[in-house]
Coordinates of C-alpha atoms in Angstrom, one line a residue:
M1 CA 209.3 -38.2 63.2
S2 CA 206.1 -39.9 62.5
A3 CA 206.0 -43.6 61.9
P4 CA 206.0 -44.4 58.1
I5 CA 203.5 -46.9 56.7
R6 CA 205.3 -50.1 56.7
P7 CA 204.5 -53.7 57.7
R8 CA 204.9 -54.5 61.4
R9 CA 202.5 -57.4 61.5
S10 CA 205.0 -59.8 63.1
A11 CA 207.9 -58.6 65.3
L12 CA 210.1 -61.6 66.4
Y13 CA 212.4 -61.3 69.4
M14 CA 215.8 -63.0 68.7
P15 CA 218.6 -63.4 71.3
G16 CA 221.6 -61.3 70.4
S17 CA 223.9 -63.8 71.9
N18 CA 222.9 -66.6 69.6
P19 CA 224.6 -66.4 66.2
R20 CA 222.6 -69.3 64.8
A21 CA 219.3 -67.5 65.6
L22 CA 220.5 -64.3 64.0
E23 CA 221.5 -66.3 60.9
K24 CA 218.1 -68.0 60.7
A25 CA 216.3 -64.7 61.1
R26 CA 217.5 -63.7 57.6
D27 CA 215.1 -66.1 56.0
L28 CA 212.1 -65.8 58.3
P29 CA 208.9 -64.1 56.9
C30 CA 208.5 -61.7 59.8
D31 CA 208.3 -58.0 59.2
V32 CA 210.4 -56.9 62.2
I33 CA 213.4 -58.5 63.9
I34 CA 213.9 -57.4 67.5
V35 CA 217.5 -58.3 68.4
D36 CA 217.5 -58.6 72.1
L37 CA 220.3 -57.6 74.5
E38 CA 218.1 -57.5 77.5
D39 CA 216.0 -60.4 78.8
A40 CA 217.3 -63.0 76.4
V41 CA 221.0 -62.5 77.2
A42 CA 222.7 -63.5 80.4
P43 CA 224.6 -60.9 82.3
D44 CA 228.0 -62.4 81.6
A45 CA 227.2 -62.6 77.9
K46 CA 226.1 -59.0 77.3
E47 CA 229.4 -57.7 75.9
T48 CA 230.0 -60.8 73.7
A49 CA 226.5 -60.4 72.4
R50 CA 227.3 -57.0 71.0
E51 CA 230.2 -58.5 69.1
I52 CA 228.0 -61.3 67.7
I53 CA 225.4 -58.8 66.6
A54 CA 227.9 -56.6 64.9
G55 CA 229.3 -59.6 63.0
A56 CA 225.8 -60.7 61.9
L57 CA 224.9 -57.2 60.6
L58 CA 228.2 -56.9 58.8
T59 CA 227.9 -60.2 56.9
G60 CA 224.1 -60.6 56.6
D61 CA 221.3 -59.3 54.5
Y62 CA 218.0 -59.1 56.3
G63 CA 216.0 -58.3 53.2
G64 CA 214.5 -55.0 54.1
R65 CA 213.0 -56.2 57.4
E66 CA 212.9 -53.6 60.1
L67 CA 215.8 -54.2 62.5
V68 CA 215.3 -53.2 66.1
L69 CA 217.8 -53.5 68.9
R70 CA 216.4 -53.9 72.4
V71 CA 219.0 -52.6 74.8
N72 CA 219.4 -52.9 78.5
G73 CA 217.9 -50.2 80.7
P74 CA 219.9 -47.0 81.0
D75 CA 220.4 -47.5 84.8
T76 CA 222.0 -50.9 84.3
A77 CA 225.7 -51.7 83.9
W78 CA 225.2 -52.2 80.2
G79 CA 222.7 -49.6 79.2
Y80 CA 225.0 -46.8 78.1
A81 CA 227.4 -49.1 76.2
D82 CA 224.4 -50.7 74.4
L83 CA 223.2 -47.3 73.2
A84 CA 226.7 -46.3 72.1
F85 CA 226.9 -49.5 70.2
A86 CA 223.5 -49.1 68.6
A87 CA 224.5 -45.6 67.4
G88 CA 227.1 -47.1 65.0
Q89 CA 225.1 -50.1 63.7
P90 CA 222.6 -50.3 60.8
F91 CA 219.5 -50.6 63.0
D92 CA 216.3 -48.9 62.2
A93 CA 215.3 -48.4 65.8
V94 CA 216.4 -48.9 69.4
L95 CA 213.9 -50.4 71.8
L96 CA 214.2 -49.0 75.4
P97 CA 212.9 -51.4 78.1
K98 CA 210.6 -50.5 81.0
V99 CA 210.3 -46.8 80.1
E100 CA 208.5 -44.8 82.8
S101 CA 209.2 -41.2 81.9
A102 CA 209.8 -38.9 79.0
D103 CA 213.1 -38.0 80.5
T104 CA 214.3 -41.6 80.1
V105 CA 213.6 -41.3 76.4
R106 CA 215.4 -38.0 76.1
R107 CA 218.5 -39.2 78.0
A108 CA 218.7 -42.2 75.7
E109 CA 218.4 -39.9 72.7
A110 CA 221.2 -37.7 74.0
V111 CA 223.5 -40.8 74.2
L112 CA 222.7 -41.8 70.7
A113 CA 223.4 -38.3 69.4
A114 CA 226.6 -38.0 71.3
H115 CA 227.9 -41.2 69.5
G116 CA 226.9 -40.0 66.0
A117 CA 223.6 -41.9 65.5
P118 CA 221.9 -40.9 62.2
E119 CA 218.6 -39.2 62.4
S120 CA 217.0 -42.2 60.8
L121 CA 217.7 -44.3 63.9
T122 CA 214.5 -44.0 65.8
L123 CA 213.5 -44.9 69.4
W124 CA 210.9 -47.3 70.5
C125 CA 209.6 -47.7 74.1
M126 CA 208.6 -50.8 76.0
M127 CA 205.4 -50.1 77.9
E128 CA 205.5 -52.7 80.6
T129 CA 205.1 -51.1 84.0
P130 CA 202.2 -49.3 85.7
R131 CA 204.2 -46.1 86.0
G132 CA 205.0 -46.4 82.3
V133 CA 201.4 -46.8 81.3
L134 CA 200.3 -43.9 83.4
A135 CA 202.9 -41.7 81.8
A136 CA 202.2 -42.9 78.2
T137 CA 201.0 -39.5 77.0
E138 CA 204.2 -37.8 78.2
I139 CA 206.4 -40.6 76.9
A140 CA 204.7 -40.5 73.4
A141 CA 205.5 -36.7 73.2
A142 CA 209.1 -37.0 74.5
T143 CA 211.0 -36.4 71.2
P144 CA 210.5 -36.4 67.5
R145 CA 212.9 -39.3 67.3
L146 CA 210.4 -41.6 69.0
A147 CA 208.6 -43.8 66.5
G148 CA 206.8 -46.5 68.3
M149 CA 205.7 -48.3 71.4
V150 CA 205.7 -52.0 72.3
M151 CA 203.5 -53.5 75.0
G152 CA 205.3 -55.7 77.5
T153 CA 202.3 -57.6 78.9
S154 CA 204.3 -60.2 80.8
D155 CA 206.1 -57.7 83.0
L156 CA 202.9 -55.7 83.3
A157 CA 201.0 -58.8 84.5
K158 CA 203.6 -59.3 87.2
D159 CA 203.3 -55.8 88.5
L160 CA 199.5 -55.7 88.3
H161 CA 199.2 -59.1 90.0
C162 CA 196.7 -60.0 87.2
L163 CA 196.0 -63.1 85.2
H164 CA 196.6 -63.8 81.5
T165 CA 192.9 -64.5 80.8
P166 CA 191.7 -65.4 77.2
D167 CA 189.8 -62.1 76.9
R168 CA 192.8 -60.1 78.3
L169 CA 190.3 -58.0 80.3
P170 CA 192.9 -57.3 83.0
F171 CA 195.1 -55.5 80.4
M172 CA 192.4 -53.5 78.7
T173 CA 193.0 -50.3 80.5
A174 CA 196.8 -50.4 79.9
L175 CA 196.4 -51.4 76.3
G176 CA 193.8 -48.6 75.7
L177 CA 195.9 -45.9 77.3
C178 CA 199.0 -46.8 75.3
L179 CA 197.1 -47.1 72.1
L180 CA 195.5 -43.6 72.6
A181 CA 198.9 -42.1 73.4
A182 CA 200.6 -43.7 70.4
R183 CA 197.9 -42.7 67.9
A184 CA 197.7 -39.2 69.3
H185 CA 201.3 -38.8 68.4
D186 CA 201.3 -40.8 65.2
L187 CA 203.4 -43.6 66.6
A188 CA 203.4 -47.3 65.7
I189 CA 202.4 -49.7 68.4
L190 CA 202.8 -53.4 68.8
D191 CA 200.9 -55.8 70.9
G192 CA 202.5 -58.0 73.6
V193 CA 203.6 -61.6 73.3
Y194 CA 201.5 -64.7 73.7
L195 CA 203.3 -67.1 76.0
D196 CA 201.5 -70.5 75.4
L197 CA 203.2 -71.8 72.2
G198 CA 201.1 -74.9 72.3
D199 CA 197.8 -73.0 72.1
D200 CA 197.4 -72.1 68.4
E201 CA 193.8 -71.2 68.7
G202 CA 194.4 -68.9 71.7
F203 CA 197.2 -67.2 69.8
A204 CA 195.0 -66.6 66.8
A205 CA 192.3 -65.2 69.0
S206 CA 194.8 -62.9 70.6
C207 CA 195.9 -61.6 67.2
R208 CA 192.3 -61.0 66.2
Q209 CA 191.8 -59.0 69.3
G210 CA 194.9 -57.0 68.6
V211 CA 193.6 -56.1 65.2
E212 CA 190.3 -55.1 66.6
L213 CA 191.9 -52.9 69.2
G214 CA 194.0 -51.2 66.5
F215 CA 197.6 -52.5 67.0
D216 CA 199.9 -52.6 64.0
G217 CA 201.2 -56.1 64.8
K218 CA 202.2 -58.5 67.5
T219 CA 205.5 -59.3 69.2
L220 CA 206.5 -62.9 69.0
I221 CA 208.8 -65.3 70.8
H222 CA 208.9 -68.2 68.3
P223 CA 209.1 -68.4 64.5
K224 CA 206.1 -70.8 64.4
T225 CA 203.7 -68.0 65.2
I226 CA 204.9 -65.7 62.3
A227 CA 202.4 -66.9 59.7
A228 CA 199.4 -66.6 61.9
A229 CA 200.4 -63.0 63.0
N230 CA 201.0 -62.0 59.4
E231 CA 197.6 -63.4 58.3
A232 CA 195.7 -61.6 61.1
F233 CA 197.3 -58.2 60.7
S234 CA 197.2 -58.2 56.8
P235 CA 194.4 -56.3 55.0
T236 CA 191.7 -58.8 54.1
A237 CA 190.5 -59.3 50.5
E238 CA 187.3 -57.6 51.6
H239 CA 189.2 -54.6 53.0
L240 CA 191.3 -54.3 49.8
A241 CA 188.3 -54.5 47.6
W242 CA 186.6 -51.7 49.6
A243 CA 189.7 -49.6 49.6
R244 CA 190.1 -49.8 45.8
K245 CA 186.5 -49.0 45.3
I246 CA 186.7 -45.9 47.6
T247 CA 189.9 -44.6 46.0
A248 CA 188.7 -45.1 42.5
A249 CA 185.4 -43.4 43.2
H250 CA 187.2 -40.5 44.9
A251 CA 189.5 -40.0 42.0
E252 CA 186.5 -39.9 39.6
V253 CA 184.6 -37.4 41.7
A254 CA 187.7 -35.2 42.0
A255 CA 188.2 -35.3 38.3
Q256 CA 184.7 -34.2 37.7
G257 CA 185.0 -31.4 40.3
K258 CA 182.2 -32.7 42.4
G259 CA 182.2 -32.4 46.2
V260 CA 180.0 -35.2 47.3
L261 CA 181.0 -38.8 47.1
L262 CA 178.5 -41.7 47.4
V263 CA 179.6 -45.4 47.2
D264 CA 177.0 -48.1 47.3
G265 CA 174.5 -45.4 48.5
K266 CA 176.7 -44.4 51.4
L267 CA 178.3 -41.0 51.9
V268 CA 182.1 -41.2 51.8
E269 CA 184.1 -38.6 53.6
A270 CA 187.8 -37.7 53.6
L271 CA 188.4 -39.9 56.6
H272 CA 187.2 -42.9 54.6
V273 CA 189.4 -42.0 51.7
A274 CA 192.4 -41.6 54.0
E275 CA 191.8 -45.1 55.6
A276 CA 191.4 -46.6 52.1
E277 CA 194.7 -45.1 51.0
R278 CA 196.4 -46.4 54.2
I279 CA 195.2 -49.9 53.6
L280 CA 196.4 -50.0 50.0
A281 CA 199.7 -48.5 50.9
L282 CA 200.2 -51.2 53.6
A283 CA 199.4 -53.9 51.2
D284 CA 201.9 -52.5 48.7
Q285 CA 204.6 -52.4 51.4
I286 CA 203.9 -56.0 52.4
S287 CA 204.1 -57.1 48.8
A288 CA 207.4 -55.2 48.3
L289 CA 208.9 -56.7 51.5
H290 CA 207.9 -60.3 50.9
G291 CA 207.6 -60.5 47.2
G292 CA 203.9 -60.7 47.2
A293 CA 203.6 -63.2 50.0
A294 CA 201.4 -62.2 52.9

């Protein structure tokens, strides 16, 4: 299933073992909430965390935000139980960590199906190891249930022995390969986290770069970064004005039965119209989710 047009500008990781955090998440202006059972939860708290999450989902309204559960890896002591749990909960997606093969995705899908998961429950893959990046094309084509990828640049840096430089040059090959794979298979793709919470300027620059590269949004580790991510990944006033002009001119030309469209002296092709429609649809979805707030 292809990824629908919906806001994914800001995707905040929240520890599944923290009831107060899950309560707070209901009122945060992020587009996506990634409830974490993996890195953010200690080994002796994994099973309790599932109970906490189930209670939060039963009693709370998350206002249409996309809800994603990051599970433990399938080869861990908790992976199978996490997937079985996810199958019966009202999540939009399950995020698999450290995916390195298409077979891993298909095995996870089989567990979800065996426990009655609805078709609407999609799979997302963390791309955070060299093997995973090199297999990105095969992973992206693993199953129609796959809907997105998430870059895990912290783990990737560890395996690559590279530095987190301001220009992120050490990550460019990995980011590019995963972006190509995601777009080739019509998947959403989110950029990795920014670790220095005291560097607002650096975070904003990282978001701008993510937009320029083509990511749909950024994964976050603190609520203080939501506003900047939302601003960076929202269509600008200039983009919206351009999109409205293009779609209006296209509608007029179509009504007149003409085949050539010129806007401000420039030839407009079908690809420009499609991009304009995507921008406007995204803006409408942002408005619907957050009541007009960006």
